Coordinates of C-alpha atoms and ligand atoms in Angstrom, one line a residue:
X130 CA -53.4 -3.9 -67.1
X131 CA -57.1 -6.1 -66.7
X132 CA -59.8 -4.0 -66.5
X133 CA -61.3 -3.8 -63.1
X134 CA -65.1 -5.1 -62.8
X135 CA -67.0 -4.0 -59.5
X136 CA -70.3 -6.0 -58.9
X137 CA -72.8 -3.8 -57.8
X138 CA -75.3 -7.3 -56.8
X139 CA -76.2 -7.0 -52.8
X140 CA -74.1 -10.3 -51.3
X141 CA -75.8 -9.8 -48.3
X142 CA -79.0 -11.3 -49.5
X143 CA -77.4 -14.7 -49.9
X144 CA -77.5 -16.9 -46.9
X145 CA -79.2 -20.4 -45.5
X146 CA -81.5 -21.4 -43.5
X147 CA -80.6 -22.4 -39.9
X148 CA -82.1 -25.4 -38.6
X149 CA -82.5 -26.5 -34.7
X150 CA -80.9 -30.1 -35.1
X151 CA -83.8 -32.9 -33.6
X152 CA -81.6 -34.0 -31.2
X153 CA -79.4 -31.5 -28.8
X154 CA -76.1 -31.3 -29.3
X155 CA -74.3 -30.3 -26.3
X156 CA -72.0 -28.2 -25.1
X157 CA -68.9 -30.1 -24.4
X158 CA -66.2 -27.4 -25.6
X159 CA -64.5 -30.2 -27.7
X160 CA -66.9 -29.2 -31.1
X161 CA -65.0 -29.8 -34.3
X162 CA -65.6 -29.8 -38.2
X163 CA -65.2 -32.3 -40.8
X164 CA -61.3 -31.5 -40.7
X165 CA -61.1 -31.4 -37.1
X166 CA -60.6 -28.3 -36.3
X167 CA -61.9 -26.9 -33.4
X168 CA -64.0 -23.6 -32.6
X169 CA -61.8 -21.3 -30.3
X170 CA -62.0 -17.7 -32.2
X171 CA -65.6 -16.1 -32.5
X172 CA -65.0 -12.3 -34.8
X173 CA -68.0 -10.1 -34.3
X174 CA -68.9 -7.1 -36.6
X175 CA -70.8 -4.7 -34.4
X176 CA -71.3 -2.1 -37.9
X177 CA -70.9 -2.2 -41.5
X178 CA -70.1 1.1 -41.6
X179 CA -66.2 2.8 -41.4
X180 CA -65.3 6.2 -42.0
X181 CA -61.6 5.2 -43.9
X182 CA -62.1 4.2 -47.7
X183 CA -59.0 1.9 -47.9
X184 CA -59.6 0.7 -51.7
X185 CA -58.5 -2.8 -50.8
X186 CA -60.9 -3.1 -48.6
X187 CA -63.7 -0.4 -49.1
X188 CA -63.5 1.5 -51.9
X189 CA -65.0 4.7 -52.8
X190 CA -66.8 4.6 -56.1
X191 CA -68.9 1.5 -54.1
X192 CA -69.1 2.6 -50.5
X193 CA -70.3 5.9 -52.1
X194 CA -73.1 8.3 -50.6
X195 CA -76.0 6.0 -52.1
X196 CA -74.4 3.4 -50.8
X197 CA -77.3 1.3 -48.8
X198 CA -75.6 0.5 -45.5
X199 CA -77.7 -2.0 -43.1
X200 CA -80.3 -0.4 -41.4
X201 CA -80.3 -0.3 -37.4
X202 CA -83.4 -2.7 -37.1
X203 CA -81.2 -5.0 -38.8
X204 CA -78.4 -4.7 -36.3
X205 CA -78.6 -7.1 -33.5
X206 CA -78.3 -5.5 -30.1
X207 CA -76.2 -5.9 -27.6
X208 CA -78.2 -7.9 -25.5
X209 CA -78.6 -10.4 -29.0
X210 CA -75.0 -10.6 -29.5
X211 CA -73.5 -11.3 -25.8
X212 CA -76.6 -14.4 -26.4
X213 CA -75.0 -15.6 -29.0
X214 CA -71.2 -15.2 -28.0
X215 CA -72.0 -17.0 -24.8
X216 CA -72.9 -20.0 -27.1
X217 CA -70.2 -19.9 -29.0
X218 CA -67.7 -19.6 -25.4
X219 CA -69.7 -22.9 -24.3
X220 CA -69.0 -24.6 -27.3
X221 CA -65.1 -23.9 -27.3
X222 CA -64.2 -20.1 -28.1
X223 CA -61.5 -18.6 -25.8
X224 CA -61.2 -15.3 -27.7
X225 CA -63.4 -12.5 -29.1
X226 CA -62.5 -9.9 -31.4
X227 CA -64.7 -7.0 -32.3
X228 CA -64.6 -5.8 -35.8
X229 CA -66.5 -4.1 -38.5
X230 CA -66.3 -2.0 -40.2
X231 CA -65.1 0.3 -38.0
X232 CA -66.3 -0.7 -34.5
X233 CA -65.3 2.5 -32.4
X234 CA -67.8 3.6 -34.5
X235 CA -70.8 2.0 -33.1
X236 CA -72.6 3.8 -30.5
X237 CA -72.2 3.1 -26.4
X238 CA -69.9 -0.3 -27.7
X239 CA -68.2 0.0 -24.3
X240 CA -71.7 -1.4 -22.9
X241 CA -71.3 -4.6 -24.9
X242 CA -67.8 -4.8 -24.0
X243 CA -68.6 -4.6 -20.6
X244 CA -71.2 -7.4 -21.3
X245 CA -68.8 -9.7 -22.9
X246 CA -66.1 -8.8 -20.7
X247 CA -68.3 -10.6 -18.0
X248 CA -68.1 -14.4 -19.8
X249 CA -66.5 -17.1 -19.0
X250 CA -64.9 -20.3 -20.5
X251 CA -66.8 -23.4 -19.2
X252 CA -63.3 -23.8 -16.8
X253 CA -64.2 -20.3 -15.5
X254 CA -61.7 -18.2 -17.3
X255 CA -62.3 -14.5 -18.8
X256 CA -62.1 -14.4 -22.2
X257 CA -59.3 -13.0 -24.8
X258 CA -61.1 -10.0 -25.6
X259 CA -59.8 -8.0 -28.2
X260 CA -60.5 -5.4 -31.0
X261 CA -60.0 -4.4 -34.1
X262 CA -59.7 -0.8 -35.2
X263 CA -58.6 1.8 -37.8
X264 CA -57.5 4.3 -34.9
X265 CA -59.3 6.9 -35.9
X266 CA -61.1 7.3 -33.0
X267 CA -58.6 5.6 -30.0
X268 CA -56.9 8.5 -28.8
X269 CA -60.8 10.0 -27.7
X270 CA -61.9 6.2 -26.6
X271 CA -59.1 3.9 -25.3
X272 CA -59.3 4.8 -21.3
X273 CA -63.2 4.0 -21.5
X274 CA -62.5 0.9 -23.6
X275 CA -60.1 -0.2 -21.2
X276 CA -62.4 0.8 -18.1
X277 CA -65.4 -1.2 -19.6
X278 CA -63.2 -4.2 -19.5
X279 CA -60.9 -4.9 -22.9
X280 CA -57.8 -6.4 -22.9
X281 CA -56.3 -4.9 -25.7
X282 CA -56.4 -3.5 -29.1
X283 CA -54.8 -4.5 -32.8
X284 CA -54.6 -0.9 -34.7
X285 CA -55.0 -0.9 -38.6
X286 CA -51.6 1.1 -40.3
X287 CA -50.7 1.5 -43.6
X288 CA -47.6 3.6 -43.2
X289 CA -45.8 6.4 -41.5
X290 CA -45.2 8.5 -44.3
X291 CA -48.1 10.7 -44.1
X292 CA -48.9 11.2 -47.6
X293 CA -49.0 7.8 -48.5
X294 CA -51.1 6.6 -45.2
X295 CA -53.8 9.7 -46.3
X296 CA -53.7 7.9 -49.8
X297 CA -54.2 4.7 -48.5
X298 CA -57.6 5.5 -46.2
X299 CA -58.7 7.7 -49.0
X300 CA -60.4 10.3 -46.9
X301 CA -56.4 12.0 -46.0
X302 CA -57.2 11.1 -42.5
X303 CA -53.8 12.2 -40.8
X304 CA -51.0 9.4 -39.6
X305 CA -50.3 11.7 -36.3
X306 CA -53.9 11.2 -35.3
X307 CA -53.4 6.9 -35.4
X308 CA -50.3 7.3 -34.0
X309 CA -51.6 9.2 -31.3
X310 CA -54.0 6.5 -31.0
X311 CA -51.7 3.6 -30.2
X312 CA -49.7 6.4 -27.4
X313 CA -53.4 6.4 -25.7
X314 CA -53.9 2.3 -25.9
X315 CA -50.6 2.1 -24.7
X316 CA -51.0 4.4 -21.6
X317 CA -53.7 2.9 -20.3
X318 CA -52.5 -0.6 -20.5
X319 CA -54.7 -2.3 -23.6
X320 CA -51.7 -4.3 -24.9
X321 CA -50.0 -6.5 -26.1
X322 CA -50.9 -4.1 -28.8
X323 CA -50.5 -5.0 -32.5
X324 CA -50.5 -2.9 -35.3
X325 CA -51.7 -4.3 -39.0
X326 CA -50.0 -3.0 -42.1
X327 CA -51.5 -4.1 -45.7
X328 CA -48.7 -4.2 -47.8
X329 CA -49.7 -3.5 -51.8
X330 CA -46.5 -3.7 -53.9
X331 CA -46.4 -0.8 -55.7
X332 CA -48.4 1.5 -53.0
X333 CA -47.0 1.4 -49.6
X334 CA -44.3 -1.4 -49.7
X335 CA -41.6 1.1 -49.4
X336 CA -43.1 1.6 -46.0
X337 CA -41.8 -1.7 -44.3
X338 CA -38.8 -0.8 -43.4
X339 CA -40.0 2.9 -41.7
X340 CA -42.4 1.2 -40.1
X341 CA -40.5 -1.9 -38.7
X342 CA -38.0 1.0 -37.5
X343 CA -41.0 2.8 -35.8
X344 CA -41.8 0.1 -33.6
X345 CA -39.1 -1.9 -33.2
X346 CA -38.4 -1.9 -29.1
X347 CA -41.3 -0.5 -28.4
X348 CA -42.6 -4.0 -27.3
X349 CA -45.4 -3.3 -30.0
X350 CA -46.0 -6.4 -32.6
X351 CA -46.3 -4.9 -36.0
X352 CA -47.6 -7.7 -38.4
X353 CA -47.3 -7.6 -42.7
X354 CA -50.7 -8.6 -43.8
X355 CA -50.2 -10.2 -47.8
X356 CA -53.2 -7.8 -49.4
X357 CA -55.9 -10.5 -49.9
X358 CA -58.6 -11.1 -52.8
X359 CA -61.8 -10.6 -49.9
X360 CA -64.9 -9.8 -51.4
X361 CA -65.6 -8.9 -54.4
X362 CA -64.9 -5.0 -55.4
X363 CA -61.3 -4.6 -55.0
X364 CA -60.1 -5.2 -58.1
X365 CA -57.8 -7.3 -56.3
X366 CA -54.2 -8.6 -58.5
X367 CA -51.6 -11.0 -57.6
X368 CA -49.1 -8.3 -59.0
X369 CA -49.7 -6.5 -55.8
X370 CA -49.5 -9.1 -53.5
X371 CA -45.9 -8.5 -52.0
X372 CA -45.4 -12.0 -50.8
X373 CA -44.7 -12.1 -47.1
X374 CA -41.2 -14.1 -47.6
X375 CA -39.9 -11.1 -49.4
X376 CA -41.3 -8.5 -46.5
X377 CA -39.0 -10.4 -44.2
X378 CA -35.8 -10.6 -46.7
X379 CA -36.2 -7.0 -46.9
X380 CA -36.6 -6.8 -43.6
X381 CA -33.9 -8.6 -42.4
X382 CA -31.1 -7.1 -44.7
X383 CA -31.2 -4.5 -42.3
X384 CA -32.6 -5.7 -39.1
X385 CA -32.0 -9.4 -38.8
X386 CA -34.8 -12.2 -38.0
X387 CA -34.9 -15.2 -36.2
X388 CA -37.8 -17.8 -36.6
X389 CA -40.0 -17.4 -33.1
X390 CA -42.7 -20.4 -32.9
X391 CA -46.6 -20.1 -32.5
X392 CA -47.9 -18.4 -29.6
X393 CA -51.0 -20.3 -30.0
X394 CA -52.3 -23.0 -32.1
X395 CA -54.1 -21.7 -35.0
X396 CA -52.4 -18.1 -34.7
X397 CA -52.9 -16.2 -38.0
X398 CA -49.0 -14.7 -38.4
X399 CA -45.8 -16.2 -38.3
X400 CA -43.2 -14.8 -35.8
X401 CA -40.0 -14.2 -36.3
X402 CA -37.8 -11.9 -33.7
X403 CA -35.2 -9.6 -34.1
X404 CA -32.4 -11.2 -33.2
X405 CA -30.8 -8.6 -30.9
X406 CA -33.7 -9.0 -28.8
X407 CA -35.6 -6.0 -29.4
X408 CA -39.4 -7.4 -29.8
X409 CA -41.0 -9.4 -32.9
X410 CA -43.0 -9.2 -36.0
X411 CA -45.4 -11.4 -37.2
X412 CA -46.2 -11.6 -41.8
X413 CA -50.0 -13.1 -42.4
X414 CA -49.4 -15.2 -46.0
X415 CA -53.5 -15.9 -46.2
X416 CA -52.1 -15.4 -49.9
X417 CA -48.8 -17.3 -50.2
X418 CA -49.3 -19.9 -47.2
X419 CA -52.5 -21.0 -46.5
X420 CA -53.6 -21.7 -42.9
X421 CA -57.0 -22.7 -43.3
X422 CA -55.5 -26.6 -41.8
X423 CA -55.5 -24.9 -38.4
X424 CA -58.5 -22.3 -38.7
X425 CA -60.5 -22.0 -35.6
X426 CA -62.1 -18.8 -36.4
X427 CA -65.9 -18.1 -36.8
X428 CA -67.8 -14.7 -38.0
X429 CA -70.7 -13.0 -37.0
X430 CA -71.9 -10.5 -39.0
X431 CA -73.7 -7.1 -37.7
X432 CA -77.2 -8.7 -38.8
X433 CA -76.1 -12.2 -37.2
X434 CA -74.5 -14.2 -40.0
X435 CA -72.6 -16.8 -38.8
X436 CA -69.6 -16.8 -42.0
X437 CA -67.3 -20.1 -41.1
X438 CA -64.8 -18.3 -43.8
X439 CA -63.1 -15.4 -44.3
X440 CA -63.8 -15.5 -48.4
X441 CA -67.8 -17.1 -48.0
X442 CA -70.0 -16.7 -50.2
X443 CA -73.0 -17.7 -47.9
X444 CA -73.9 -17.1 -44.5
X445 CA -75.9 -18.7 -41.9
X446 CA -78.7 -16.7 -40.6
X447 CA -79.3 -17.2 -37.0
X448 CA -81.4 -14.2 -36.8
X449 CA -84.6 -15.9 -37.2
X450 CA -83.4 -18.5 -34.2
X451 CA -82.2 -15.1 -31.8
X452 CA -85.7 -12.7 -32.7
X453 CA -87.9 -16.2 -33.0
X454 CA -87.9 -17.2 -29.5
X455 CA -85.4 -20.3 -29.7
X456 CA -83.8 -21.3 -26.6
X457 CA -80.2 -21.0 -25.9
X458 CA -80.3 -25.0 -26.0
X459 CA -81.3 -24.9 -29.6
X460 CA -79.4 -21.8 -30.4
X461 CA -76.2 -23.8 -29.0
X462 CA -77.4 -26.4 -31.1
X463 CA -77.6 -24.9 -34.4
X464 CA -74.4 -23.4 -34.2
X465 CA -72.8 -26.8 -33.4
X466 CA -74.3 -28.3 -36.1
X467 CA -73.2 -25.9 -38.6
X468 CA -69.5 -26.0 -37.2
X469 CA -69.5 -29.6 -37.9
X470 CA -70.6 -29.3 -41.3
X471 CA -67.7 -27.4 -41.9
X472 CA -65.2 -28.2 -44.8
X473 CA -64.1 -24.8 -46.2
X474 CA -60.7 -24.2 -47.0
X475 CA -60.8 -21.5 -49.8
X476 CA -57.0 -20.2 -49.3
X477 CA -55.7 -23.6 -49.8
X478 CA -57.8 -24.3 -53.1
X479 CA -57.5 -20.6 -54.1
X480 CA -54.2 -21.5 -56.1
X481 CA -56.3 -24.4 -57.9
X482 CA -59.8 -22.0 -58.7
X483 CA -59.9 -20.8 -62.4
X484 CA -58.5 -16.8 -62.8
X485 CA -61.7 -14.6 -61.8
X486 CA -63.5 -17.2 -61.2
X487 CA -67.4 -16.4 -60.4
X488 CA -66.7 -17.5 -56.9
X489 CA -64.7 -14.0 -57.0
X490 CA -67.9 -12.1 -58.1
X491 CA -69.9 -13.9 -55.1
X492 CA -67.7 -13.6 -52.0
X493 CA -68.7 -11.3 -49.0
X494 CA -67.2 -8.1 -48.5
X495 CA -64.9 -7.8 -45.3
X496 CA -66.8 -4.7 -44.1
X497 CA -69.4 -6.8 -43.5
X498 CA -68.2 -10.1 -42.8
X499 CA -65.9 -8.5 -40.2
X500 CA -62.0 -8.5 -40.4
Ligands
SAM875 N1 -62.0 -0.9 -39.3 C1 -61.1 -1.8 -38.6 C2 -59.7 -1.7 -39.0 O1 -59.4 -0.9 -39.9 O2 -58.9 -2.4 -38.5 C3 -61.6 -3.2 -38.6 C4 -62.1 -3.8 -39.8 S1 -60.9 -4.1 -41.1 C5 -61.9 -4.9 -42.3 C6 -59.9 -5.4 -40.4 C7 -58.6 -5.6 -41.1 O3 -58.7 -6.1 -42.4 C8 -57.7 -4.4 -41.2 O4 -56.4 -4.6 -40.6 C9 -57.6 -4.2 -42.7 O5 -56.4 -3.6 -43.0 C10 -57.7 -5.6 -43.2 N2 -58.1 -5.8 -44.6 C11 -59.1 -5.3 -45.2 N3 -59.1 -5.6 -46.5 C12 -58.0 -6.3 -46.7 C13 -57.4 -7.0 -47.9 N4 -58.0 -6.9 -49.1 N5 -56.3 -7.6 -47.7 C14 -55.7 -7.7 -46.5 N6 -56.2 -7.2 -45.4 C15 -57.3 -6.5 -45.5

């Protein structure tokens, strides 16, 4: 087995300078970057923080108790982030997704999702507004969530077996508890609801099938995420990746599939239904099958980063523009002009990149970044 290196270097510090282009760019909704892909999906992290150590994503011997989480004059408020959000809806974006870390963890967040609740698309329709959480917290929140004005939820899951799931968040935070989480979100109407399972071969693969059971009918989408080599202190291997064509053979030995077609361009999973008619699933191959040709997503960090990439190494810093006294003009502006720069496609070179390469030791961690 390779040994596993965790970087202890702060990637946060690492971003570029925004500039307010000389000449406006306006806001036509039809921006696109050097591939041509437009700007329809805006992610924003409202906290770096979560209270689940999943060691894909977080893990415990570096998201220890000295672990130097940003501090809350660093956060940007909610007033900052529905400023920025409503540039990004001029400029194109249709849906928002909060994310963190683990947003139900940030303070009075209904307020900002009453804020952002209250935008518009520039042909006057309410957003796709939509979040992203561990559960942990859902059964306590998801009536004032749905009250403040979101449309529905995605809930992180691991597994049903209860063991396993309290291995996998690494704190033996119960399964029942999530569960009972998704039963709240379901009563009080925030669906479609999904639920995201990170398969590791090895770890919780012999969980597909209980869960696919668990959900099947229940006109709940459960979607096979490939586990992905974000950030840096994973110790992420390909031997664990349990490639998302093999989640549906196994799948459909027993429950057979049927191909289903996009929803929406740009979607992250591909659907496939089961063929008696019982609901869908969706696998995310960000590992196996890249789908960075149709990637319309865009990050904002809890500091305001803008990350055009899941696996960045650099941010933009628009901070300076939002506490500097820029207008929304130029803040519009600068955003456009770094979506036009655009040209990343790390999933699609990833197979190309030399083993460990030192763009491994650099990227951001999702935490941060925002799922
Ligand atoms: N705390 C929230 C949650 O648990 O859903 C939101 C943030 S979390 C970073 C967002 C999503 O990223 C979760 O579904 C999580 O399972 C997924 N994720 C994190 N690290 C991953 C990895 N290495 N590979 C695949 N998915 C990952």
């Amino acid at each position: 087995m390779s040994e596993r290196v965790i970087p202890l270097i702060d990637q946060r510090l690492r971003s570029r300078p925004v500039a307010v282009p000389s000449q406006p760019i306006p806001a036509s909704g039809l921006l696109g970057d050097t591939l041509g892909r437009p700007l329809r999906d805006l992610r924003i992290s409202v906290t770096d923080r979560c209270n689940f150590r999943c060691s894909y994503c977080m893990p415990k011997e570096v998201f220890d108790k000295d672990y130097q989480y940003l501090p809350h004059s660093a956060l940007l408020t909610f007033e900052e982030i529905t400023r920025v959000a409503q540039q990004f809806v001029a400029h194109g974006v249709q849906k928002i997704r909060l994310t963190g870390g683990e947003p139900l963890l940030r303070k009075n967040l209904e307020i900002l999702i009453a804020q952002l609740a209250a935008l518009r698309t520039a042909d006057g329709q309410p957003l796709d507004l939509t979040l992203t959480t561990n559960g942990s917290l859902l059964a306590r929140k998801a009536q004032a969530l749905k009250d403040a004005g979101l449309q529905r939820v995605t809930v992180s899951l691991d597994g049903l077996d209860d063991a396993t799931f309290r291995a996998m968040n690494d704190v033996d935070f119960p399964v029942a508890d999530v569960l009972a989480g998704i039963e709240a979100a379901q009563r009080v109407g925030l669906g479609p609801i999904k639920v995201n399972m990170v398969v590791k071969r090895g770890t919780n693969d012999d969980q597909i099938l209980p869960m696919a059971r668990h959900f099947k009918g229940t006109g709940i989408v459960l979607r096979f995420i490939e586990y992905m080599d974000v950030g840096a202190t994973n110790g992420w291997r390909m031997d664990e990746v349990l490639p998302s064509a093999e989640v549906v053979a196994r799948l459909s030995a027993e429950l057979p599939l049927v191909p289903l077609s996009p929803a929406a361009p740009g979607e992250t999973a591909e659907r496939w239904g089961y063929a008696d008619g019982s609901g869908e699933i969706g696998v995310i191959s960000s590992v196996t099958h890249a789908f960075c040709r149709d990637c319309n997503r865009a990050r904002l960090s809890t500091e305001g980063q803008l990350y055009l990439c899941l696996f960045a190494t650099h941010g933009h810093d628009l901070r300076p523009l939002i506490r500097g006294g820029a207008s929304d003009e130029e803040l519009a502006s600068a955003i456009a002009a770094i979506w036009q720069q655009r040209d990343d496609r790390y999933s699609e070179l990833r197979a190309s990149l030399p083993p460990d390469t030192a763009v491994g030791g650099r990227r951001i961690e999702m935490s941060y970044i925002g799922g």
